[in-house]
Coordinates of C-alpha atoms and ligand atoms in Angstrom, one line a residue:
M1 CA 8.5 -123.6 -7.2
E2 CA 5.8 -123.4 -9.8
T3 CA 2.8 -125.7 -9.0
I4 CA 2.4 -128.8 -11.2
R5 CA -0.1 -128.5 -14.0
I6 CA -2.4 -131.4 -14.9
L7 CA -2.4 -131.7 -18.7
S8 CA -4.5 -133.3 -21.4
P9 CA -2.7 -135.6 -23.8
N10 CA -2.8 -132.8 -26.5
Q11 CA -1.2 -130.4 -24.1
I12 CA 1.5 -132.9 -23.3
K13 CA 2.2 -133.3 -27.1
T14 CA 2.4 -129.5 -27.4
V15 CA 4.9 -129.4 -24.6
E16 CA 7.0 -132.2 -26.1
K17 CA 7.0 -130.6 -29.5
E18 CA 8.1 -127.3 -28.1
A19 CA 10.8 -129.0 -26.0
V20 CA 12.2 -130.4 -29.2
D21 CA 11.6 -127.4 -31.6
S22 CA 12.6 -124.6 -29.2
Y23 CA 14.9 -126.1 -26.6
F24 CA 16.9 -128.5 -28.8
L25 CA 15.9 -131.6 -26.8
T26 CA 15.4 -134.8 -28.8
E27 CA 12.9 -137.6 -28.6
E28 CA 15.8 -139.8 -27.5
I29 CA 16.7 -137.6 -24.6
L30 CA 13.1 -137.5 -23.4
M31 CA 12.6 -141.3 -23.8
E32 CA 15.9 -142.0 -22.0
S33 CA 15.0 -139.6 -19.2
A34 CA 11.6 -141.3 -18.8
A35 CA 13.2 -144.8 -18.7
L36 CA 15.9 -143.7 -16.3
S37 CA 13.3 -142.2 -13.9
V38 CA 11.5 -145.5 -13.7
Y39 CA 14.8 -147.5 -13.4
N40 CA 15.5 -145.4 -10.3
I41 CA 12.1 -146.3 -8.8
I42 CA 12.6 -150.0 -9.5
V43 CA 16.1 -149.9 -7.9
E44 CA 14.6 -148.3 -4.8
R45 CA 11.5 -150.4 -4.5
F46 CA 12.0 -153.7 -6.4
K47 CA 15.7 -154.4 -6.0
G48 CA 16.6 -157.9 -7.2
F49 CA 13.2 -158.5 -8.9
S50 CA 13.1 -160.1 -12.4
V51 CA 11.2 -157.8 -14.7
I52 CA 8.7 -158.6 -17.5
I53 CA 8.0 -155.6 -19.7
Y54 CA 4.9 -155.6 -22.1
C55 CA 5.7 -153.1 -24.9
G56 CA 3.0 -151.7 -27.2
P57 CA 3.4 -150.3 -30.7
G58 CA 4.2 -146.7 -30.0
N59 CA 6.5 -144.5 -27.9
N60 CA 5.1 -145.9 -24.7
G61 CA 6.5 -149.2 -25.9
G62 CA 9.7 -147.3 -26.7
D63 CA 9.9 -146.2 -23.0
G64 CA 9.5 -149.8 -22.0
L65 CA 12.3 -151.0 -24.4
A66 CA 14.7 -148.3 -23.1
L67 CA 13.9 -149.3 -19.5
G68 CA 14.5 -153.0 -20.3
R69 CA 18.0 -152.1 -21.8
I70 CA 18.9 -150.0 -18.7
L71 CA 17.7 -152.7 -16.3
S72 CA 19.5 -155.5 -18.1
N73 CA 22.8 -153.5 -18.4
N74 CA 22.6 -153.1 -14.6
G75 CA 22.3 -156.7 -13.8
Y76 CA 18.5 -157.2 -13.8
K77 CA 16.9 -160.2 -15.4
V78 CA 14.6 -158.8 -18.1
Y79 CA 12.2 -160.3 -20.6
I80 CA 10.4 -158.0 -23.1
D81 CA 7.1 -159.1 -24.6
I82 CA 6.6 -157.2 -27.8
I83 CA 3.0 -156.7 -28.9
D84 CA 3.7 -155.3 -32.4
S85 CA 7.0 -154.1 -33.6
S86 CA 5.9 -153.1 -37.1
K87 CA 5.2 -149.4 -36.2
Y88 CA 8.4 -148.5 -34.3
N89 CA 10.3 -145.6 -35.7
G90 CA 12.8 -143.0 -34.4
A91 CA 13.8 -143.5 -30.7
S92 CA 11.4 -146.5 -30.3
K93 CA 13.0 -148.3 -33.2
R94 CA 16.5 -147.8 -31.9
N95 CA 15.5 -149.0 -28.5
F96 CA 13.8 -152.0 -30.1
Q97 CA 17.0 -152.8 -32.0
A98 CA 19.1 -152.4 -28.9
A99 CA 16.8 -154.7 -26.9
E100 CA 16.9 -157.3 -29.7
K101 CA 20.7 -157.1 -29.8
L102 CA 20.8 -157.6 -26.0
G103 CA 18.6 -160.7 -26.4
L104 CA 15.9 -159.3 -24.2
L105 CA 13.1 -160.5 -26.4
E106 CA 14.1 -164.2 -26.1
N107 CA 14.4 -165.5 -22.6
K108 CA 11.0 -165.8 -21.0
I109 CA 10.7 -165.4 -17.3
D110 CA 8.4 -167.4 -15.1
I111 CA 5.6 -165.0 -14.5
K112 CA 4.6 -166.7 -11.4
G113 CA 8.0 -166.1 -9.8
D114 CA 7.9 -164.7 -6.4
K115 CA 9.9 -161.6 -7.2
T116 CA 8.7 -160.8 -10.6
L117 CA 7.7 -157.3 -11.5
I118 CA 5.4 -156.5 -14.4
V119 CA 5.9 -153.3 -16.4
D120 CA 3.0 -152.0 -18.5
A121 CA 4.3 -150.1 -21.5
I122 CA 1.5 -151.1 -23.8
F123 CA -0.3 -147.8 -24.4
G124 CA 0.4 -144.3 -23.2
V125 CA -1.4 -141.1 -24.3
G126 CA -1.6 -142.3 -27.9
L127 CA -4.4 -144.7 -27.2
N128 CA -7.1 -143.5 -29.5
R129 CA -9.6 -146.4 -30.1
V130 CA -11.2 -149.3 -28.4
I131 CA -8.7 -152.0 -27.6
A132 CA -9.1 -155.1 -29.8
D133 CA -9.6 -158.6 -28.3
D134 CA -6.1 -159.9 -28.6
I135 CA -4.6 -157.0 -26.6
Q136 CA -7.5 -157.0 -24.2
G137 CA -6.6 -160.6 -23.5
I138 CA -3.1 -159.6 -22.6
I139 CA -4.4 -156.9 -20.3
S140 CA -6.8 -159.3 -18.6
S141 CA -4.1 -161.9 -18.1
I142 CA -1.8 -159.3 -16.5
N143 CA -4.7 -158.3 -14.2
S144 CA -5.3 -161.8 -13.1
L145 CA -1.7 -162.1 -11.7
Q146 CA -0.7 -161.3 -8.1
N147 CA 2.6 -159.7 -9.2
P148 CA 3.3 -156.0 -8.6
V149 CA 2.6 -153.8 -11.7
I150 CA 4.1 -150.5 -12.7
S151 CA 2.5 -148.6 -15.6
L152 CA 4.5 -146.2 -17.7
D153 CA 2.8 -142.8 -18.1
I154 CA -0.8 -144.1 -17.7
P155 CA -2.3 -147.6 -17.1
S156 CA -2.8 -149.0 -20.5
G157 CA -6.5 -148.8 -21.5
I158 CA -7.3 -145.5 -19.7
N159 CA -8.1 -142.6 -22.0
G160 CA -5.8 -139.8 -20.9
F161 CA -8.4 -137.1 -21.7
N162 CA -11.3 -138.3 -19.7
G163 CA -10.4 -141.3 -17.6
K164 CA -12.7 -143.6 -19.6
I165 CA -11.7 -147.2 -20.1
M166 CA -11.3 -148.0 -23.8
G167 CA -12.4 -151.6 -23.6
E168 CA -13.4 -154.2 -21.1
Q169 CA -10.5 -153.6 -18.7
C170 CA -7.5 -151.4 -18.4
I171 CA -4.3 -152.4 -16.5
N172 CA -4.9 -152.4 -12.8
S173 CA -1.6 -150.8 -11.6
D174 CA 0.1 -150.6 -8.3
I175 CA 2.3 -147.6 -9.4
T176 CA 1.8 -145.3 -12.3
V177 CA 4.9 -143.3 -13.2
T178 CA 3.6 -140.4 -15.3
F179 CA 6.1 -138.3 -17.4
I180 CA 6.5 -134.6 -17.9
A181 CA 3.2 -133.8 -16.2
P182 CA 0.3 -135.8 -14.8
K183 CA -2.5 -136.5 -17.3
I184 CA -6.0 -135.4 -16.4
G185 CA -7.4 -138.9 -17.1
L186 CA -5.4 -140.2 -14.1
Y187 CA -7.7 -138.2 -11.8
L188 CA -11.1 -138.9 -13.5
F189 CA -13.2 -141.9 -12.9
P190 CA -13.4 -144.8 -13.6
G191 CA -9.7 -144.7 -14.7
A192 CA -8.6 -143.2 -11.4
N193 CA -9.5 -146.4 -9.7
F194 CA -6.7 -148.3 -11.5
C195 CA -3.6 -146.0 -11.2
G196 CA -2.4 -147.0 -7.7
E197 CA 0.2 -144.6 -6.4
I198 CA 0.9 -141.8 -8.9
I199 CA 4.5 -140.7 -9.2
I200 CA 5.2 -137.6 -11.3
E201 CA 8.5 -137.5 -13.2
S202 CA 8.8 -134.1 -14.8
L203 CA 11.9 -135.1 -16.8
S204 CA 13.4 -131.7 -15.9
L205 CA 11.9 -129.8 -18.8
P206 CA 12.2 -126.0 -18.8
P207 CA 9.3 -124.5 -16.6
A208 CA 8.7 -121.9 -19.3
L209 CA 7.1 -124.6 -21.5
F210 CA 4.2 -124.8 -19.1
N211 CA 3.6 -121.1 -18.4
K212 CA 1.2 -120.4 -21.3
L213 CA -0.9 -123.4 -20.8
S214 CA -4.4 -123.0 -19.3
A215 CA -4.7 -126.2 -17.2
P216 CA -5.6 -127.3 -13.7
R217 CA -3.0 -127.2 -11.1
V218 CA -2.2 -129.8 -8.4
N219 CA -3.5 -128.4 -5.1
K220 CA -0.7 -127.7 -2.7
P221 CA -1.2 -125.9 0.6
I222 CA 0.0 -122.4 1.2
K223 CA 2.6 -122.2 3.9
I224 CA 0.9 -121.5 7.3
K225 CA 2.6 -119.1 9.6
P226 CA 3.1 -120.1 13.2
R227 CA 0.9 -118.2 15.6
K228 CA 2.3 -115.0 17.0
T229 CA 3.1 -114.5 20.7
D230 CA 1.1 -111.2 21.2
I231 CA -2.3 -112.5 20.3
H232 CA -5.7 -112.8 22.0
K233 CA -8.6 -115.2 21.3
S234 CA -10.0 -113.2 18.4
S235 CA -6.7 -112.3 16.7
Y236 CA -7.2 -115.0 14.1
G237 CA -10.9 -114.3 13.6
K238 CA -14.2 -115.5 15.0
V239 CA -16.2 -118.2 13.4
I240 CA -20.0 -118.4 13.6
N241 CA -21.5 -121.7 12.6
I242 CA -25.2 -121.8 11.9
S243 CA -26.0 -125.4 11.6
G244 CA -27.7 -128.5 13.1
S245 CA -31.2 -129.7 13.5
E246 CA -32.9 -132.4 15.6
N247 CA -31.5 -135.3 13.6
Y248 CA -28.2 -133.7 12.7
F249 CA -26.5 -133.0 16.0
G250 CA -23.1 -134.1 14.7
A251 CA -22.7 -131.4 12.0
P252 CA -22.7 -128.4 14.4
Y253 CA -20.1 -130.1 16.6
F254 CA -17.8 -131.2 13.8
V255 CA -17.8 -127.8 12.1
S256 CA -17.2 -125.7 15.2
K257 CA -14.7 -128.1 16.7
A258 CA -12.7 -128.3 13.5
A259 CA -12.6 -124.5 13.3
L260 CA -11.1 -124.4 16.8
L261 CA -8.6 -127.1 16.0
S262 CA -7.6 -125.2 12.8
G263 CA -6.5 -122.2 14.9
C264 CA -9.6 -120.1 15.3
G265 CA -9.7 -118.9 19.0
Y266 CA -13.4 -118.0 19.1
S267 CA -15.9 -120.5 17.7
M268 CA -19.6 -119.6 18.0
L269 CA -22.4 -122.0 17.4
S270 CA -26.0 -121.3 16.6
S271 CA -28.1 -124.4 16.9
P272 CA -31.5 -125.5 18.2
P273 CA -31.6 -125.7 22.1
S274 CA -31.7 -129.5 22.1
I275 CA -28.3 -129.5 20.3
K276 CA -26.8 -127.0 22.7
E277 CA -27.7 -129.4 25.5
A278 CA -26.3 -132.4 23.7
I279 CA -23.0 -130.7 22.8
S280 CA -22.2 -128.4 25.7
S281 CA -20.7 -131.2 27.8
I282 CA -18.4 -132.5 25.1
A283 CA -17.5 -129.1 23.7
P284 CA -17.6 -126.5 26.5
E285 CA -15.1 -124.3 24.6
L286 CA -17.8 -123.3 22.1
V287 CA -19.8 -120.1 22.5
Y288 CA -23.5 -120.6 22.0
I289 CA -25.4 -117.9 20.2
N290 CA -29.2 -117.3 20.6
E291 CA -31.4 -117.0 17.6
S292 CA -31.9 -113.2 18.3
D293 CA -28.1 -112.6 18.2
I294 CA -27.3 -114.5 15.0
I295 CA -27.2 -111.4 12.7
D296 CA -24.9 -109.4 15.0
S297 CA -22.6 -112.4 15.4
V298 CA -22.5 -112.8 11.6
K299 CA -21.6 -109.1 11.2
S300 CA -18.7 -109.4 13.7
S301 CA -17.3 -112.7 12.5
S302 CA -14.4 -113.4 10.2
C303 CA -16.3 -116.4 8.7
T304 CA -19.9 -117.5 8.7
V305 CA -20.7 -121.2 8.1
F306 CA -24.3 -121.7 7.0
G307 CA -26.1 -124.9 6.4
P308 CA -24.5 -128.2 7.6
G309 CA -27.3 -130.4 9.0
L310 CA -29.6 -127.3 9.2
G311 CA -32.6 -128.8 7.6
V312 CA -34.6 -127.3 4.8
N313 CA -37.6 -125.5 6.4
Y314 CA -39.2 -122.1 6.8
R315 CA -36.7 -121.1 9.5
S316 CA -33.6 -122.0 7.6
K317 CA -34.9 -120.5 4.3
S318 CA -35.7 -117.1 5.9
L319 CA -32.3 -117.1 7.8
L320 CA -30.4 -117.5 4.6
K321 CA -32.4 -114.6 3.0
K322 CA -31.3 -112.4 5.9
I323 CA -27.7 -113.5 5.9
I324 CA -27.3 -113.1 2.2
K325 CA -27.9 -109.4 2.7
I326 CA -25.3 -108.8 5.3
E327 CA -21.9 -107.7 4.3
T328 CA -19.6 -110.1 6.2
K329 CA -16.1 -111.2 5.5
N330 CA -16.5 -114.7 4.4
L331 CA -19.6 -116.9 4.0
I332 CA -19.3 -120.7 3.5
I333 CA -22.6 -122.3 2.4
D334 CA -22.6 -126.1 2.8
G335 CA -25.0 -129.0 3.1
D336 CA -28.7 -128.0 3.5
G337 CA -27.7 -124.4 2.9
L338 CA -26.8 -125.4 -0.7
T339 CA -30.1 -127.2 -1.1
I340 CA -31.9 -124.0 -0.1
L341 CA -29.7 -122.0 -2.4
A342 CA -30.5 -124.3 -5.3
D343 CA -34.1 -123.2 -5.1
S344 CA -33.2 -119.5 -5.2
M345 CA -30.2 -119.3 -7.5
K346 CA -31.2 -115.9 -8.6
R347 CA -30.4 -114.5 -5.2
I348 CA -26.8 -115.7 -5.5
K349 CA -25.6 -112.6 -7.2
N350 CA -26.9 -110.4 -4.3
I351 CA -24.6 -112.1 -1.8
Q352 CA -22.5 -109.4 -0.2
S353 CA -19.7 -111.5 1.3
S354 CA -16.8 -113.3 -0.2
L355 CA -18.6 -116.6 -0.9
I356 CA -17.3 -120.2 -0.6
L357 CA -19.6 -123.0 -1.8
T358 CA -18.7 -126.6 -0.9
P359 CA -21.1 -129.0 -2.7
H360 CA -20.8 -132.7 -3.0
P361 CA -21.8 -133.9 -6.5
K362 CA -25.5 -134.4 -5.6
E363 CA -25.7 -130.8 -4.2
M364 CA -23.9 -129.6 -7.3
S365 CA -26.4 -131.3 -9.5
R366 CA -29.2 -129.4 -7.7
L367 CA -27.4 -126.1 -7.9
L368 CA -26.8 -126.4 -11.7
G369 CA -30.0 -128.3 -12.6
K370 CA -27.9 -131.1 -14.1
T371 CA -28.1 -134.9 -13.5
L372 CA -25.6 -136.5 -11.2
D373 CA -24.0 -138.2 -14.2
E374 CA -23.7 -134.9 -16.0
V375 CA -21.8 -133.5 -13.0
E376 CA -19.6 -136.5 -12.5
N377 CA -18.7 -136.6 -16.2
S378 CA -17.7 -132.9 -16.2
R379 CA -16.4 -132.2 -12.7
I380 CA -14.1 -129.4 -13.7
E381 CA -16.6 -127.7 -16.0
S382 CA -19.4 -128.0 -13.5
A383 CA -17.3 -126.4 -10.7
L384 CA -16.2 -123.6 -13.1
E385 CA -19.8 -123.0 -14.1
L386 CA -20.9 -122.6 -10.5
S387 CA -17.9 -120.3 -9.7
T388 CA -18.9 -118.1 -12.7
I389 CA -22.6 -118.0 -11.9
S390 CA -22.1 -117.3 -8.2
N391 CA -18.8 -115.4 -8.2
A392 CA -17.7 -117.9 -5.5
I393 CA -14.8 -120.1 -4.7
V394 CA -16.2 -123.6 -5.2
V395 CA -15.1 -126.9 -3.8
L396 CA -16.7 -129.8 -5.7
K397 CA -16.0 -132.6 -3.2
G398 CA -15.1 -136.1 -4.2
V399 CA -12.0 -138.4 -4.2
Y400 CA -10.1 -135.7 -6.0
S401 CA -11.8 -132.5 -5.0
V402 CA -11.9 -129.7 -7.5
I403 CA -11.4 -126.1 -6.4
T404 CA -12.4 -123.3 -8.8
T405 CA -12.5 -119.5 -8.7
P406 CA -14.5 -116.9 -10.6
Q407 CA -11.2 -116.0 -12.3
K408 CA -11.3 -119.6 -13.8
D409 CA -8.4 -121.0 -11.8
V410 CA -8.7 -124.7 -11.3
Y411 CA -6.9 -126.8 -8.6
I412 CA -7.2 -130.6 -8.2
N413 CA -6.6 -132.0 -4.8
T414 CA -4.6 -135.2 -5.3
E415 CA -3.8 -136.1 -1.6
S416 CA -6.8 -137.7 -0.1
S417 CA -8.0 -141.0 1.4
N418 CA -11.1 -143.2 1.3
S419 CA -11.1 -142.9 5.1
L420 CA -12.8 -139.6 4.5
A421 CA -15.9 -141.4 3.1
T422 CA -17.7 -141.2 6.5
A423 CA -20.6 -139.0 7.7
G424 CA -19.4 -135.7 9.1
S425 CA -16.2 -135.6 7.1
G426 CA -17.6 -132.8 4.9
D427 CA -18.5 -130.8 8.1
I428 CA -14.9 -131.1 9.2
L429 CA -13.7 -129.7 5.9
C430 CA -16.1 -126.8 6.3
G431 CA -14.7 -126.1 9.8
I432 CA -11.1 -126.2 8.7
I433 CA -11.8 -123.7 5.9
A434 CA -13.6 -121.4 8.4
G435 CA -10.8 -121.7 10.9
L436 CA -8.1 -120.8 8.3
C437 CA -10.1 -117.8 7.0
G438 CA -8.8 -116.0 10.0
Y439 CA -5.2 -116.6 8.9
T440 CA -5.2 -115.8 5.2
D441 CA -7.2 -114.9 2.1
P442 CA -10.2 -117.1 1.3
L443 CA -8.6 -118.9 -1.7
S444 CA -5.5 -119.8 0.3
A445 CA -7.7 -120.9 3.2
V446 CA -9.8 -123.1 0.9
K447 CA -6.8 -124.6 -0.9
S448 CA -5.0 -125.3 2.4
A449 CA -8.1 -126.7 4.1
V450 CA -8.8 -129.1 1.3
Y451 CA -5.2 -130.3 1.3
I452 CA -5.1 -130.6 5.1
H453 CA -8.4 -132.5 5.1
G454 CA -7.0 -135.0 2.6
K455 CA -3.9 -135.4 4.7
V456 CA -6.0 -135.8 7.9
G457 CA -7.7 -138.7 6.1
Q458 CA -4.3 -140.2 5.1
Y459 CA -2.9 -139.9 8.7
A460 CA -6.1 -141.4 10.2
K461 CA -6.0 -144.4 7.8
E462 CA -2.3 -144.9 8.5
Q463 CA -2.8 -144.9 12.2
I464 CA -6.2 -146.5 12.6
G465 CA -6.4 -148.8 9.6
D466 CA -8.8 -149.4 6.7
F467 CA -11.7 -149.8 9.0
G468 CA -12.7 -147.7 12.0
V469 CA -12.1 -144.1 11.0
T470 CA -15.0 -141.9 12.0
A471 CA -15.5 -138.1 11.9
N472 CA -14.7 -138.0 15.6
S473 CA -11.3 -139.7 15.0
L474 CA -10.6 -137.5 12.0
L475 CA -10.8 -134.4 14.3
S476 CA -7.9 -135.6 16.4
F477 CA -5.5 -135.6 13.4
I478 CA -6.1 -131.9 12.4
P479 CA -3.5 -130.4 14.8
E480 CA -0.8 -132.9 13.8
V481 CA -1.3 -132.2 10.1
I482 CA -1.4 -128.4 10.5
N483 CA 1.5 -128.3 12.9
S484 CA 3.6 -130.3 10.4
H485 CA 2.8 -127.8 7.7
L486 CA 3.9 -124.7 9.5
D487 CA 6.6 -122.6 8.0
T488 CA 8.7 -121.1 10.7
N489 CA 10.5 -118.9 8.1
L490 CA 7.4 -116.8 7.5
Ligands
NAX1 N1 7.0 -138.0 -27.6 C1 7.8 -137.8 -26.6 O1 8.7 -137.0 -26.7 C2 7.8 -138.7 -25.4 C3 6.8 -139.7 -25.3 N2 6.8 -140.5 -24.3 C4 6.0 -141.7 -24.3 O2 5.3 -141.8 -25.5 C5 3.9 -142.1 -25.2 C6 3.1 -141.6 -26.3 O3 3.5 -142.3 -27.5 P1 2.7 -142.5 -28.8 O4 2.1 -141.2 -29.2 O5 3.5 -143.2 -29.7 O6 1.4 -143.3 -28.2 P2 1.3 -144.8 -27.6 O7 2.6 -145.4 -27.3 O8 0.4 -144.6 -26.4 O9 0.5 -145.6 -28.7 C7 0.3 -145.2 -30.0 C8 0.3 -146.4 -30.9 O10 -0.7 -147.2 -30.5 C9 -1.6 -147.4 -31.5 N3 -3.0 -147.6 -30.9 C10 -3.7 -146.6 -30.4 N4 -4.9 -147.1 -29.9 C11 -4.8 -148.5 -30.2 C12 -5.7 -149.6 -29.9 N5 -6.8 -149.4 -29.3 N6 -5.3 -150.8 -30.3 C13 -4.2 -151.0 -31.0 N7 -3.3 -150.0 -31.2 C14 -3.6 -148.8 -30.8 C15 -1.5 -146.2 -32.4 O11 -1.9 -146.5 -33.7 C16 0.0 -146.0 -32.3 O12 0.7 -146.9 -33.1 C17 3.7 -141.4 -23.9 O13 2.6 -141.9 -23.2 C18 5.0 -141.7 -23.2 O14 4.9 -143.0 -22.6 C19 7.9 -140.5 -23.3 O15 8.9 -141.2 -23.8 C20 8.3 -139.1 -23.0 C21 8.7 -138.4 -24.3
ADP2 N1 -13.3 -142.1 -1.2 C1 -12.9 -140.9 -0.8 N2 -11.6 -140.5 -1.0 C2 -11.3 -139.3 -0.7 N3 -12.0 -138.3 -0.1 C3 -13.3 -138.6 0.1 C4 -13.8 -139.9 -0.3 N4 -15.1 -139.9 0.0 C5 -15.4 -138.7 0.6 N5 -14.3 -137.9 0.6 C6 -14.3 -136.5 1.1 O1 -15.0 -136.5 2.3 C7 -15.9 -135.4 2.4 C8 -17.3 -135.8 2.4 O2 -18.2 -134.7 2.4 P1 -19.8 -134.8 2.4 O3 -20.2 -135.7 1.3 O4 -20.3 -133.4 2.5 O5 -20.1 -135.6 3.7 P2 -20.9 -135.2 5.0 O6 -22.0 -134.4 4.6 O7 -21.4 -136.5 5.6 O8 -19.9 -134.5 5.9 C9 -15.5 -134.5 1.2 O9 -14.5 -133.6 1.5 C10 -15.0 -135.5 0.2 O10 -14.1 -135.0 -0.7
K3 K1 1.2 -147.7 -20.1

């Protein structure tokens, strides 16, 4: 199945127009499909609830009106609050007339009722200016309620292009049901804070409509093959991890251990002697590499990790200079390695290996010479810029990590968890990528690792709770997540 594209509101409008012009669909068919998809979700999750639907002046309001009719005709108690009916035309107008005929605009429902669901159909992707005070007031009063809220297409008030809030507040939703394809604004902050669970309803449009679009894709993992029988410890590669310094003894452990847990049978660690002592008793399965053997180990490994917790000093700088010159299979530069690289960006073109860079936004800002705000306001563009300059696969980390390639492919990882916001979690990502490099090509390894890391966060939160997840506990969920994503048909 084709991966899902994340579109801008303009691209959505192009798709809709082509669906109507070239595939003989109609606005009515699309609106009805959108409304039916939400109806099914309400039946599944809010059976027996009364439903109050706030409908705005455009087609988003039209979706809400169609939903109200379908709910009411199926026995739900429905009240529709119309914000402005003067602009309805086409399908929205017919749905308005139908709702009026059914009396859905008349009988108010007690909003404080125990089982009352709010549907937000105020604005969709047509929001194009700052919200005026009267509508802002409606949004604030909805936000002050305890009732569950479902937003149609996008929480009203979020700009679908850039995730900005077009006023004081947007609707704070529990569930956003987004139609045709997810809008990019759902995954950009601050709007992304208010979407709740995002459910994508494609409305069964012809896949060909999306083929020509240049747009980010939702990151899905590749299928991982089960391990073969006739293997030895190096069959799926060897990882060498050059990391750690006196104050950062966790990074070397988390990277190397995560690589082993991700299927690498031979995980080598080069760290200062004090770290070797600290880690050897808890991770005796690691192989320690002396300073003098680093270069040979890099040459013979399937993946080199350089930088987590390494410190920025003479030793680490000169090590990077040497490693850059070696032709190895895959080189991941992370953490302090990226800080060192930021000071010598001209060297980046000389790197001989297939390169993977995994900056968090601050590291990215140093690499590109931008401010943190500039990076955060242009996450996709920044990651693409770094991929282009460095010829590397880039992971710009964050709530929705962005993966880019020198060929300008963009993937956004939508499965993640705030449980990952804990020291050492980035090291674990690094280790998973390194481990999977022995199984597949670097891009597939990165995509799968970022997805698996996000799922590890979700599993950990589900089993441990909102508080209490640490990098150590994240490690223990790696096997469960990978084993549940194996494809035995491969
Ligand atoms: N066109 C189609 O084929 C489909 C459209 N769909 C729905 O239609 C929505 C888009 O519809 P529209 O393009 O009508 O856009 P909206 O329904 O988002 O709103 C546009 C209307 O709001 C007004 N408006 C914009 N900003 C405002 C502000 N700050 N204050 C007050 N009024 C403001 C505009 O003047 C216009 O009248 C989608 O989000 C989706 O929910 C779905 O039914 C799927 C199919
Ligand atoms: N709130 C969050 N939601 C989802 N993922 C998060 C969140 N906070 C952090 N992460 C993920 O956790 C990891 C943190 O990496 P990083 O900042 O390098 O931390 P560290 O250096 O301490 O290991 C990244 O993969 C990032 O995407
Ligand atoms: K909406």
